[in-house]
Short mmCIF file of C-alpha atoms in Angstrom, two decimals:
data_model
loop_
_atom_site.label_atom_id
_atom_site.label_comp_id
_atom_site.label_asym_id
_atom_site.label_seq_id
_atom_site.Cartn_x
_atom_site.Cartn_y
_atom_site.Cartn_z
CA MET N 86 -27.28 -15.65 29.04
CA SER N 87 -25.69 -16.92 25.85
CA GLU N 88 -26.37 -15.45 22.43
CA GLN N 89 -28.24 -18.57 21.34
CA GLN N 90 -30.86 -18.11 24.06
CA LYS N 91 -31.91 -14.71 22.78
CA PRO N 92 -33.03 -15.13 19.20
CA GLY N 93 -33.38 -11.80 17.46
CA LEU N 94 -31.17 -10.05 19.98
CA SER N 95 -27.84 -11.73 19.34
CA ARG N 96 -24.98 -9.45 18.49
CA ARG N 97 -24.25 -11.32 15.30
CA GLY N 98 -27.93 -11.42 14.29
CA PHE N 99 -28.23 -7.70 14.93
CA LEU N 100 -25.16 -6.92 12.84
CA LYS N 101 -26.49 -9.07 10.02
CA GLY N 102 -29.75 -7.13 10.14
CA VAL N 103 -27.96 -3.80 9.94
CA GLY N 104 -25.79 -5.05 7.08
CA GLY N 105 -28.88 -6.11 5.12
CA GLY N 106 -30.71 -2.87 5.83
CA VAL N 107 -28.31 -0.65 3.94
CA VAL N 108 -28.74 -2.44 0.63
CA GLY N 109 -30.35 -0.42 -2.11
CA VAL N 110 -31.03 2.84 -0.33
CA THR N 111 -30.14 5.60 -2.77
CA VAL N 112 -30.35 6.15 -6.49
CA LEU N 113 -28.28 8.67 -8.38
CA PRO N 114 -29.94 8.71 -11.78
CA SER N 115 -28.03 11.61 -13.30
CA LEU N 116 -24.66 10.00 -12.66
CA ARG N 117 -25.91 6.67 -13.89
CA THR N 118 -26.81 8.21 -17.23
CA ALA N 119 -23.47 9.94 -17.58
CA THR N 120 -21.28 6.99 -16.74
CA ALA N 121 -23.29 4.49 -18.77
CA ARG N 122 -21.67 5.88 -21.91
CA TYR N 123 -18.21 5.22 -20.56
CA GLY N 124 -18.58 1.73 -19.15
CA THR N 125 -20.76 -0.33 -16.88
CA SER N 126 -21.69 0.36 -13.33
CA VAL N 127 -23.33 -1.09 -10.27
CA GLY N 128 -24.70 0.54 -7.17
CA PRO N 129 -25.51 2.48 -5.14
CA GLY N 130 -28.01 -0.39 -4.75
CA ALA N 131 -27.15 -4.05 -4.30
CA ALA N 132 -25.29 -6.09 -6.89
CA ARG N 133 -25.27 -9.84 -7.26
CA ILE N 134 -21.90 -11.58 -7.12
CA THR N 135 -20.76 -15.16 -7.29
CA LEU N 136 -17.89 -16.49 -5.24
CA THR N 137 -16.39 -19.92 -4.82
CA VAL N 138 -15.76 -20.06 -1.09
CA ASN N 139 -13.92 -23.09 0.26
CA GLY N 140 -14.96 -25.05 -2.81
CA GLU N 141 -18.64 -24.09 -2.70
CA LYS N 142 -20.24 -21.74 -5.17
CA LYS N 143 -22.10 -18.92 -3.39
CA MET N 144 -24.31 -16.25 -4.89
CA ILE N 145 -24.94 -13.19 -2.73
CA GLU N 146 -26.25 -9.66 -3.08
CA VAL N 147 -23.94 -6.97 -1.78
CA ASP N 148 -23.99 -3.22 -1.53
CA PRO N 149 -20.87 -1.96 -3.35
CA ARG N 150 -19.58 -0.64 0.00
CA THR N 151 -19.42 -4.11 1.53
CA THR N 152 -15.91 -5.39 2.12
CA LEU N 153 -15.09 -8.99 1.27
CA LEU N 154 -14.57 -9.53 5.00
CA ASP N 155 -18.03 -8.30 5.93
CA ALA N 156 -19.61 -10.37 3.15
CA LEU N 157 -17.84 -13.50 4.43
CA ARG N 158 -18.67 -12.86 8.06
CA ASP N 159 -22.12 -11.29 7.94
CA GLN N 160 -23.66 -12.77 4.81
CA LEU N 161 -22.00 -16.16 4.52
CA GLY N 162 -21.63 -16.77 8.26
CA LEU N 163 -17.90 -17.44 7.95
CA THR N 164 -16.70 -15.64 11.05
CA GLY N 165 -13.29 -17.30 11.18
CA SER N 166 -11.60 -14.41 9.34
CA LYS N 167 -11.34 -11.70 11.98
CA ARG N 168 -12.25 -8.04 11.80
CA VAL N 169 -9.59 -6.49 14.04
CA CYS N 170 -8.08 -3.23 12.74
CA ASN N 171 -10.32 -3.10 9.63
CA LYS N 172 -7.75 -0.93 7.84
CA GLY N 173 -5.11 -3.29 6.48
CA GLN N 174 -2.66 -2.95 9.33
CA CYS N 175 -2.89 -6.27 11.20
CA GLY N 176 -3.48 -9.25 8.88
CA ALA N 177 -6.19 -10.91 11.02
CA CYS N 178 -8.54 -11.01 8.00
CA THR N 179 -6.02 -12.71 5.68
CA VAL N 180 -7.73 -15.03 3.18
CA ILE N 181 -6.45 -16.69 0.02
CA LEU N 182 -8.00 -15.18 -3.10
CA ASN N 183 -7.22 -16.87 -6.42
CA GLY N 184 -4.09 -18.36 -4.86
CA ARG N 185 -2.73 -15.15 -3.28
CA SER N 186 -3.00 -13.90 0.26
CA VAL N 187 -5.05 -10.73 0.59
CA LEU N 188 -6.64 -8.66 3.34
CA ALA N 189 -10.39 -9.24 3.14
CA CYS N 190 -11.05 -6.02 5.09
CA SER N 191 -9.28 -3.91 2.50
CA MET N 192 -11.11 -4.99 -0.63
CA LEU N 193 -14.67 -4.71 -1.83
CA ALA N 194 -16.75 -7.85 -2.07
CA ILE N 195 -17.81 -6.89 -5.61
CA ASP N 196 -14.15 -7.05 -6.64
CA ALA N 197 -14.13 -10.71 -5.60
CA ASP N 198 -16.93 -11.51 -8.07
CA GLY N 199 -15.98 -14.73 -9.85
CA ALA N 200 -13.03 -15.37 -7.54
CA THR N 201 -12.03 -18.40 -5.53
CA VAL N 202 -11.73 -17.61 -1.83
CA GLU N 203 -10.20 -19.83 0.82
CA THR N 204 -10.80 -19.09 4.49
CA ILE N 205 -9.80 -20.80 7.73
CA GLU N 206 -13.13 -22.69 7.69
CA GLY N 207 -12.10 -24.56 4.54
CA LEU N 208 -8.87 -26.04 5.89
CA ALA N 209 -10.13 -28.97 7.95
CA LYS N 210 -11.34 -32.10 6.22
CA GLY N 211 -14.40 -33.04 8.23
CA ASP N 212 -13.18 -33.40 11.81
CA GLU N 213 -9.57 -33.64 10.79
CA LEU N 214 -7.71 -30.38 11.21
CA HIS N 215 -5.12 -29.15 8.71
CA PRO N 216 -1.53 -29.97 9.79
CA VAL N 217 -0.87 -26.25 10.33
CA GLN N 218 -3.89 -26.00 12.63
CA ARG N 219 -2.76 -29.09 14.55
CA ALA N 220 0.74 -27.68 14.94
CA PHE N 221 -0.59 -24.32 16.21
CA ILE N 222 -2.54 -26.18 18.91
CA LYS N 223 0.33 -28.49 19.83
CA ASP N 224 2.91 -25.69 20.02
CA ASP N 225 0.62 -23.26 21.80
CA ALA N 226 1.06 -20.77 18.95
CA LEU N 227 -1.72 -18.50 20.20
CA GLN N 228 -2.85 -16.66 23.27
CA CYS N 229 -5.99 -14.60 22.69
CA GLY N 230 -6.39 -16.19 19.26
CA PHE N 231 -7.71 -13.21 17.29
CA CYS N 232 -4.74 -13.10 14.95
CA THR N 233 -4.58 -16.89 14.55
CA PRO N 234 -6.78 -17.42 11.47
CA GLY N 235 -4.69 -14.85 9.59
CA PHE N 236 -1.40 -16.41 10.69
CA ILE N 237 -2.65 -19.84 9.70
CA MET N 238 -3.78 -18.71 6.23
CA SER N 239 -0.39 -17.04 5.59
CA SER N 240 1.38 -20.18 6.81
CA VAL N 241 -0.77 -22.55 4.74
CA LEU N 242 -0.01 -20.53 1.61
CA LEU N 243 3.71 -20.53 2.42
CA LEU N 244 3.82 -24.32 2.74
CA ARG N 245 1.90 -24.72 -0.49
CA GLN N 246 4.52 -22.62 -2.31
CA ASN N 247 7.57 -23.75 -0.33
CA PRO N 248 7.23 -27.09 1.51
CA SER N 249 10.63 -26.77 3.24
CA PRO N 250 10.94 -23.16 4.42
CA THR N 251 13.87 -21.88 6.45
CA LEU N 252 13.23 -19.96 9.67
CA ASP N 253 13.80 -16.69 7.81
CA GLU N 254 11.33 -17.71 5.12
CA ILE N 255 8.75 -18.54 7.78
CA LYS N 256 9.29 -15.19 9.49
CA TYR N 257 8.95 -13.39 6.16
CA ALA N 258 5.78 -15.31 5.22
CA VAL N 259 3.98 -14.20 8.39
CA SER N 260 5.56 -10.74 8.53
CA GLY N 261 2.26 -9.16 7.46
CA ASN N 262 0.42 -10.63 10.45
CA LEU N 263 0.55 -8.97 13.85
CA CYS N 264 0.21 -10.81 17.16
CA ARG N 265 -0.25 -8.34 20.01
CA CYS N 266 0.22 -11.16 22.55
CA GLY N 267 3.69 -11.65 21.04
CA THR N 268 3.50 -15.40 20.39
CA TYR N 269 5.79 -15.19 17.39
CA PRO N 270 8.40 -17.80 18.47
CA HIS N 271 5.65 -20.38 18.94
CA VAL N 272 4.18 -19.52 15.55
CA PHE N 273 7.56 -20.01 13.85
CA LYS N 274 7.99 -23.35 15.61
CA ALA N 275 4.49 -24.51 14.68
CA VAL N 276 4.95 -23.67 10.99
CA ASP N 277 8.30 -25.47 10.96
CA GLU N 278 6.77 -28.56 12.58
CA ALA N 279 3.76 -28.46 10.26
CA ALA N 280 6.13 -28.39 7.28
CA LYS N 281 7.94 -31.46 8.58
CA ALA N 282 4.67 -33.27 9.33
CA MET N 283 3.29 -32.49 5.87
CA LYS N 284 6.39 -33.85 4.20
CA LYS N 285 5.90 -37.10 6.09
CA GLY N 286 2.36 -37.13 4.73
CA GLY N 287 0.81 -36.09 8.03
CA MET P 223 -19.46 4.94 4.35
CA LYS P 224 -21.54 6.92 1.89
CA PRO P 225 -23.29 4.92 -0.88
CA PHE P 226 -21.58 5.13 -4.25
CA GLU P 227 -21.89 4.00 -7.82
CA TYR P 228 -19.10 1.63 -8.83
CA VAL P 229 -18.07 2.18 -12.43
CA ASN P 230 -16.03 -0.09 -14.66
CA PRO P 231 -14.82 2.20 -17.47
CA LYS P 232 -14.66 0.56 -20.88
CA ASP P 233 -11.19 1.89 -21.66
CA ILE P 234 -8.48 4.21 -20.33
CA LYS P 235 -9.68 7.28 -22.23
CA SER P 236 -13.14 6.98 -20.66
CA VAL P 237 -11.65 7.56 -17.23
CA PRO P 238 -10.93 11.30 -17.64
CA LYS P 239 -14.47 11.79 -18.97
CA ILE P 240 -15.98 10.13 -15.91
CA LEU P 241 -13.68 12.15 -13.65
CA ALA P 242 -14.71 15.36 -15.40
CA GLU P 243 -18.45 14.68 -15.35
CA ALA P 244 -19.01 13.14 -11.94
CA GLU P 245 -19.19 15.61 -9.10
CA ARG P 246 -17.15 13.58 -6.65
CA ALA P 247 -15.31 10.70 -8.26
CA LEU P 248 -12.51 8.64 -6.79
CA LEU P 249 -10.00 6.48 -8.66
CA PHE P 250 -9.84 2.98 -7.24
CA ALA P 251 -7.20 0.41 -8.18
CA GLY P 252 -5.88 -1.89 -5.43
CA GLY P 253 -8.07 0.16 -3.14
CA THR P 254 -6.08 -0.53 0.01
CA ASP P 255 -5.64 3.17 0.74
CA ALA P 256 -8.80 4.53 -0.91
CA LEU P 257 -11.08 2.14 0.96
CA ALA P 258 -9.51 3.05 4.30
CA ARG P 259 -10.16 6.74 3.58
CA MET P 260 -13.74 6.02 2.56
CA LYS P 261 -14.32 4.06 5.77
CA GLU P 262 -12.98 6.96 7.82
CA GLY P 263 -15.17 9.38 5.86
CA ILE P 264 -12.34 11.64 4.72
CA ASP P 265 -13.20 10.68 1.12
CA ARG P 266 -16.90 10.58 0.30
CA PRO P 267 -17.18 9.84 -3.42
CA ASP P 268 -20.45 9.49 -5.35
CA VAL P 269 -18.67 7.56 -8.09
CA VAL P 270 -15.84 5.10 -7.55
CA VAL P 271 -13.92 4.38 -10.74
CA ASN P 272 -12.58 0.83 -10.78
CA LEU P 273 -9.28 0.64 -12.67
CA LYS P 274 -8.61 -3.06 -12.01
CA LYS P 275 -10.43 -4.31 -15.09
CA LEU P 276 -8.41 -2.11 -17.44
CA THR P 277 -5.93 -4.74 -18.55
CA ASP P 278 -3.97 -2.15 -20.61
CA LEU P 279 -2.85 -0.67 -17.30
CA ALA P 280 -1.38 -3.91 -15.93
CA PHE P 281 1.78 -4.59 -17.90
CA ILE P 282 5.51 -4.85 -17.27
CA LYS P 283 7.60 -4.50 -20.44
CA SER P 284 11.25 -4.00 -21.13
CA ASP P 285 12.99 -3.04 -24.38
CA ARG P 286 16.02 -1.09 -25.62
CA LYS P 287 14.54 2.18 -24.43
CA GLY P 288 13.90 1.02 -20.91
CA LEU P 289 11.42 -0.48 -18.52
CA ARG P 290 7.74 0.43 -18.79
CA ILE P 291 5.32 -0.56 -16.08
CA GLY P 292 1.59 0.03 -16.16
CA ALA P 293 0.07 1.89 -13.24
CA GLY P 294 -2.21 -1.10 -12.66
CA ALA P 295 0.64 -3.60 -12.25
CA LEU P 296 0.49 -5.28 -8.85
CA LEU P 297 3.49 -4.65 -6.63
CA ALA P 298 3.89 -8.42 -6.12
CA ASP P 299 4.05 -8.92 -9.90
CA ILE P 300 6.71 -6.23 -10.27
CA ILE P 301 8.87 -7.93 -7.63
CA ALA P 302 8.48 -11.27 -9.43
CA SER P 303 9.10 -9.90 -12.93
CA LYS P 304 12.41 -10.66 -14.63
CA ASP P 305 12.38 -7.33 -16.44
CA ALA P 306 12.36 -5.31 -13.23
CA GLN P 307 15.50 -7.01 -11.88
CA ALA P 308 17.66 -4.82 -14.18
CA CYS P 309 17.05 -2.02 -11.63
CA PRO P 310 17.86 -3.64 -8.27
CA GLY P 311 17.19 -0.52 -6.22
CA PHE P 312 13.72 -0.25 -7.74
CA VAL P 313 12.90 -3.83 -6.77
CA GLU P 314 14.23 -3.20 -3.24
CA ALA P 315 11.95 -0.19 -2.91
CA VAL P 316 8.89 -2.09 -4.16
CA LYS P 317 9.65 -4.99 -1.80
CA SER P 318 9.79 -2.64 1.16
CA VAL P 319 6.19 -1.46 0.66
CA GLY P 320 3.54 -2.73 3.10
CA THR P 321 3.13 -6.46 3.61
CA ILE P 322 2.90 -9.53 1.37
CA GLN P 323 -0.88 -9.21 1.46
CA LEU P 324 -0.82 -5.50 0.59
CA ARG P 325 1.65 -6.07 -2.25
CA ASN P 326 -0.73 -8.73 -3.63
CA MET P 327 -3.44 -6.06 -3.75
CA GLY P 328 -1.69 -2.73 -4.27
CA THR P 329 -0.67 -1.27 -7.62
CA LEU P 330 2.23 0.88 -8.76
CA GLY P 331 -0.05 3.80 -9.62
CA GLY P 332 -1.79 3.52 -6.27
CA ASN P 333 1.50 3.59 -4.42
CA LEU P 334 2.51 6.77 -6.24
CA CYS P 335 -0.85 8.46 -5.65
CA GLN P 336 -1.56 7.32 -2.08
CA ARG P 337 -2.56 10.04 0.33
CA PRO P 338 -0.48 11.05 3.36
CA ARG P 339 -0.52 9.00 6.54
CA CYS P 340 -0.50 11.95 8.95
CA TRP P 341 -2.89 11.00 11.75
CA TYR P 342 -4.55 14.41 11.77
CA TYR P 343 -5.24 14.11 8.04
CA ARG P 344 -6.49 10.53 8.47
CA SER P 345 -8.91 11.32 11.27
CA ALA P 346 -12.30 12.76 10.33
CA ARG P 347 -12.26 14.49 13.73
CA PHE P 348 -9.53 16.92 12.70
CA ASP P 349 -10.49 19.55 10.17
CA CYS P 350 -6.88 19.93 9.16
CA LEU P 351 -5.39 22.25 6.61
CA ARG P 352 -4.98 19.54 3.95
CA LYS P 353 -8.68 18.74 4.23
CA GLY P 354 -9.65 22.39 3.79
CA GLY P 355 -9.43 23.53 7.42
CA ASP P 356 -7.35 26.35 8.87
CA THR P 357 -4.81 24.50 10.98
CA CYS P 358 -2.01 22.02 10.58
CA PHE P 359 -2.37 20.22 13.90
CA ALA P 360 1.06 18.64 13.57
CA ILE P 361 2.87 21.91 14.25
CA TYR P 362 2.05 21.86 17.97
CA GLY P 363 0.72 18.31 18.19
CA ASP P 364 2.21 14.83 18.04
CA ASN P 365 4.75 15.31 15.30
CA LYS P 366 7.28 12.51 15.72
CA TYR P 367 6.57 11.18 12.20
CA HIS P 368 6.16 14.50 10.42
CA CYS P 369 8.47 16.36 8.09
CA ILE P 370 11.70 18.21 8.83
CA ILE P 371 11.99 20.16 5.60
CA GLY P 372 9.63 21.71 3.02
CA GLY P 373 6.70 21.67 5.42
CA ASP P 374 5.15 25.07 5.52
CA PRO P 375 2.09 25.22 5.79
CA CYS P 376 1.33 21.46 6.13
CA TYR P 377 3.81 19.11 7.76
CA ILE P 378 3.02 15.72 6.25
CA VAL P 379 5.62 13.38 4.84
CA TYR P 380 4.99 11.67 1.53
CA PRO P 381 4.78 7.96 2.41
CA SER P 382 5.65 6.17 -0.86
CA ASP P 383 8.81 4.04 -0.90
CA ILE P 384 8.80 3.79 -4.68
CA ALA P 385 8.60 7.54 -5.35
CA PRO P 386 12.14 8.45 -4.14
CA MET P 387 13.60 5.58 -6.14
CA LEU P 388 11.85 6.72 -9.33
CA ILE P 389 13.43 10.15 -8.86
CA ALA P 390 16.87 8.59 -8.31
CA LEU P 391 16.45 6.52 -11.50
CA ARG P 392 15.31 9.54 -13.61
CA ALA P 393 11.97 7.86 -14.26
CA GLU P 394 9.05 9.50 -16.01
CA ILE P 395 5.38 9.20 -15.18
CA GLU P 396 2.75 9.12 -17.93
CA VAL P 397 -0.51 10.84 -17.19
CA VAL P 398 -3.71 10.75 -19.26
CA GLY P 399 -6.45 13.38 -19.09
CA LEU P 400 -9.13 14.95 -21.26
CA LYS P 401 -6.45 16.68 -23.33
CA GLY P 402 -4.53 13.46 -23.95
CA LYS P 403 -1.24 12.13 -22.68
CA ARG P 404 1.65 13.90 -21.04
CA ARG P 405 4.87 12.65 -19.56
CA VAL P 406 6.22 14.19 -16.39
CA LYS P 407 9.63 13.66 -14.83
CA ALA P 408 9.25 11.85 -11.51
CA ASP P 409 11.26 14.73 -10.08
CA ASP P 410 8.45 17.14 -11.08
CA PHE P 411 5.45 14.94 -10.25
CA TRP P 412 5.07 15.65 -6.53
CA VAL P 413 4.52 19.11 -5.07
CA LEU P 414 5.14 20.87 -1.78
CA PRO P 415 2.27 22.25 0.31
CA ALA P 416 3.43 25.80 -0.44
CA GLN P 417 2.49 25.09 -4.07
CA ASP P 418 -0.72 23.21 -3.26
CA PRO P 419 -1.64 22.17 0.28
CA TYR P 420 -4.61 20.01 -0.85
CA LYS P 421 -2.88 17.49 -3.05
CA GLU P 422 0.51 15.85 -3.26
CA ASN P 423 1.10 15.80 -7.01
CA ILE P 424 0.47 17.68 -10.24
CA LEU P 425 -2.49 15.53 -11.38
CA GLN P 426 -5.46 17.59 -12.52
CA ASN P 427 -8.98 16.49 -11.57
CA ASP P 428 -9.50 14.71 -14.90
CA GLU P 429 -6.15 12.92 -14.93
CA LEU P 430 -4.85 9.51 -13.94
CA VAL P 431 -1.39 7.94 -13.92
CA THR P 432 -1.17 5.30 -16.64
CA GLN P 433 2.44 4.16 -16.64
CA VAL P 434 5.95 4.63 -15.34
CA PHE P 435 8.99 4.65 -17.59
CA ILE P 436 12.49 3.95 -16.27
CA PRO P 437 15.01 4.79 -19.03
CA ALA P 438 17.55 2.18 -20.17
CA SER P 439 20.34 4.45 -18.91
CA ALA P 440 19.20 3.50 -15.39
CA ARG P 441 20.41 -0.05 -16.02
CA ALA P 442 23.98 1.24 -16.12
CA LEU P 443 23.53 2.79 -12.68
CA LYS P 444 23.96 1.10 -9.38
CA SER P 445 20.90 1.74 -7.26
CA HIS P 446 20.00 1.02 -3.69
CA TYR P 447 17.13 1.76 -1.30
CA VAL P 448 17.53 1.92 2.47
CA LYS P 449 14.44 2.24 4.64
CA PHE P 450 14.50 2.81 8.36
CA ARG P 451 11.33 1.86 10.20
CA GLU P 452 10.35 1.49 13.80
CA ARG P 453 8.97 -2.00 13.32
CA ASP P 454 11.04 -4.16 11.04
CA SER P 455 8.32 -6.54 9.75
CA PHE P 456 6.34 -3.79 8.05
CA ASP P 457 5.91 -0.09 8.53
CA PHE P 458 6.11 3.23 6.79
CA ALA P 459 9.56 4.77 6.61
CA MET P 460 10.68 7.06 9.41
CA VAL P 461 13.37 8.08 6.94
CA SER P 462 14.38 6.30 3.76
CA VAL P 463 16.84 7.09 1.02
CA ALA P 464 17.11 6.05 -2.62
CA VAL P 465 20.54 6.37 -4.23
CA ALA P 466 21.64 5.79 -7.82
CA ALA P 467 25.05 6.45 -9.33
CA ARG P 468 27.67 5.23 -11.73
CA LEU P 469 30.89 4.01 -10.21
CA ASP P 470 34.04 5.20 -11.95
CA GLY P 471 36.63 3.26 -9.98
CA GLU P 472 35.79 4.48 -6.51
CA ARG P 473 34.36 7.77 -7.70
CA LEU P 474 30.64 8.38 -7.90
CA THR P 475 29.27 10.03 -11.02
CA ASP P 476 25.71 10.83 -12.11
CA VAL P 477 24.77 10.72 -8.43
CA ARG P 478 21.08 11.01 -7.60
CA ILE P 479 19.75 10.97 -4.07
CA ALA P 480 16.11 11.16 -3.01
CA TYR P 481 14.72 10.84 0.50
CA GLY P 482 11.45 9.48 1.80
CA GLY P 483 10.00 10.37 5.20
CA VAL P 484 11.61 13.80 5.52
CA ALA P 485 9.39 16.10 3.46
CA PRO P 486 5.84 16.43 2.10
CA LYS P 487 7.18 15.16 -1.22
CA PRO P 488 9.93 12.69 -2.04
CA TRP P 489 12.89 14.97 -1.39
CA ARG P 490 15.58 15.14 -4.02
CA ALA P 491 18.81 15.99 -2.22
CA VAL P 492 20.31 18.25 -4.88
CA LYS P 493 22.86 19.88 -2.56
CA ALA P 494 24.14 16.50 -1.39
CA GLU P 495 24.30 15.28 -5.00
CA ARG P 496 26.45 18.26 -5.97
CA ALA P 497 28.76 17.73 -3.04
CA LEU P 498 29.32 14.09 -3.96
CA GLU P 499 29.48 14.26 -7.76
CA GLY P 500 32.83 12.96 -8.99
CA GLN P 501 33.96 12.21 -5.45
CA VAL P 502 34.99 9.12 -3.55
CA ALA P 503 32.23 8.54 -1.01
CA THR P 504 34.26 8.64 2.17
CA GLU P 505 32.32 8.66 5.41
CA GLU P 506 33.30 12.25 6.24
CA ARG P 507 32.42 13.52 2.79
CA VAL P 508 29.02 11.80 2.76
CA LEU P 509 28.13 13.11 6.21
CA ALA P 510 29.23 16.59 5.19
CA ALA P 511 27.12 16.37 2.02
CA ALA P 512 24.06 15.30 4.01
CA ALA P 513 24.73 18.06 6.56
CA THR P 514 24.69 20.61 3.73
CA GLU P 515 21.41 19.19 2.47
CA PHE P 516 19.71 19.45 5.83
CA ALA P 517 21.36 22.68 7.01
CA ASN P 518 18.02 24.46 6.55
CA ALA P 519 15.92 21.69 8.06
CA GLU P 520 13.34 22.89 10.58
CA PRO P 521 12.48 19.92 12.74
CA LEU P 522 9.37 20.02 14.89
CA GLU P 523 9.38 19.37 18.62
CA GLN P 524 9.49 15.57 18.40
CA ASN P 525 11.35 14.81 15.19
CA GLU P 526 14.83 16.23 15.36
CA TYR P 527 16.06 12.62 15.30
CA LYS P 528 15.17 12.54 11.60
CA VAL P 529 17.99 14.96 10.78
CA ILE P 530 20.54 12.61 12.34
CA LEU P 531 18.86 9.58 10.79
CA ALA P 532 18.87 11.16 7.32
CA LYS P 533 22.63 11.77 7.51
CA ASN P 534 23.44 8.30 8.76
CA LEU P 535 21.16 6.56 6.27
CA LEU P 536 22.92 8.27 3.38
CA LYS P 537 26.23 7.07 4.77
CA ARG P 538 24.88 3.52 4.97
CA ALA P 539 23.20 3.64 1.56
CA LEU P 540 26.31 4.81 -0.26
CA ARG P 541 28.59 2.41 1.61
CA GLU P 542 26.33 -0.48 0.59
CA LEU P 543 25.98 0.86 -2.96
CA VAL P 544 29.75 0.96 -3.45
CA ALA P 545 30.24 -2.46 -1.84
CA ALA P 546 27.47 -4.16 -3.84
#
């Protein structure tokens, strides 16, 4: 039975519920009083943040513990960025934050307050895929596909900064992304072909 | 993860006060290491002190006295800065840290204060010595990546790539606490487990690192960082070595050598320095100098290879330093 046929029992729906349930559970009044003199603070309860995600302004409430990745996936429904190692060792959660590539699993959502975030979901224009996405499909640059959104975000950022990368520059640009299926040669080829296609205006 | 209050201090001098007053506070800059420890439950702070909004910590400045870099400077910004290029070995070391993504997030201060990567320390399931337990599990456990010198009673290696280079360049680290500022030589900043098995540096509970100073004299030195890792794209060092020296014809003077990946702190190779001072760095002489340095090494069951690696990396580092 597919997830859609079991409303209220889907894995994703369940995780969302758990994520929401932890918001605003504890208060530490003594600490709050002490630190108030030395700055501002949020939490342990929920804090409201505003993000511009793929061009759309989003306001969400997050517990300070929430990572940017979990906020994107569980609160904004953007499940393209993958939660694989969840400790900054694989690159599958790579997103572009204020023009730089970062690991969404390794930062707090509250630290992205006011930031511009680009995820894999924002690359296509309507039904038309981004040239890097098209090249990954054409060159078979994936096997299981879990690492792919991260590889594509790193590659998109590379081509934005350097439209004609050498093979070494391509390898370096995706060196923070791991592919356990070992599809690296196809990835390098896809990025090279995407660069050429983009220069032609494709 | 335990719930916490997330504090944005209004200025640098408020940080020591928060650290002193909160029962369990944790400094948080790039957060790439701290967050991983909080997820694992080996750090359970009530108060997380966000240093990212303190813009006075995020600077890179160069003048006649030297290069000053704020602890909050992003590693990616250091690599891109013109001022840092005067110390090529320093830039090499910063570039070798983590991945592009991690260098876009991680700070200089965070790199210097990161906690060890030992898997027994990192796992909440092991009540290891560094976490207050009775046993260093590395002694009889999986110890391929552990230390070969300076270990007793905890056999971690200090993982920073930048730390050994700061020692080689005679850098100083500025620390701010309740009592004000103090400057510590990079060489004196990290400690061995015999001195304190629960922390890796001399920071007191109310202190934070605010900046790093590399003296102008370092600009006259040649410097080079060589890092050996199992996976070339990104990894922690199995062994790494930072070298800095002046070249007087073919002779090395003012030689400084510091290793990463061999000891619980960045290991200054004083014996090797002495053996090479004023000498031409021939292959035999360099290997002999490294052999002297590691004569008292006590490798564990799975890491004797590090002794050989440490000798050969020094040979390579000095050959490349002289040729550069």
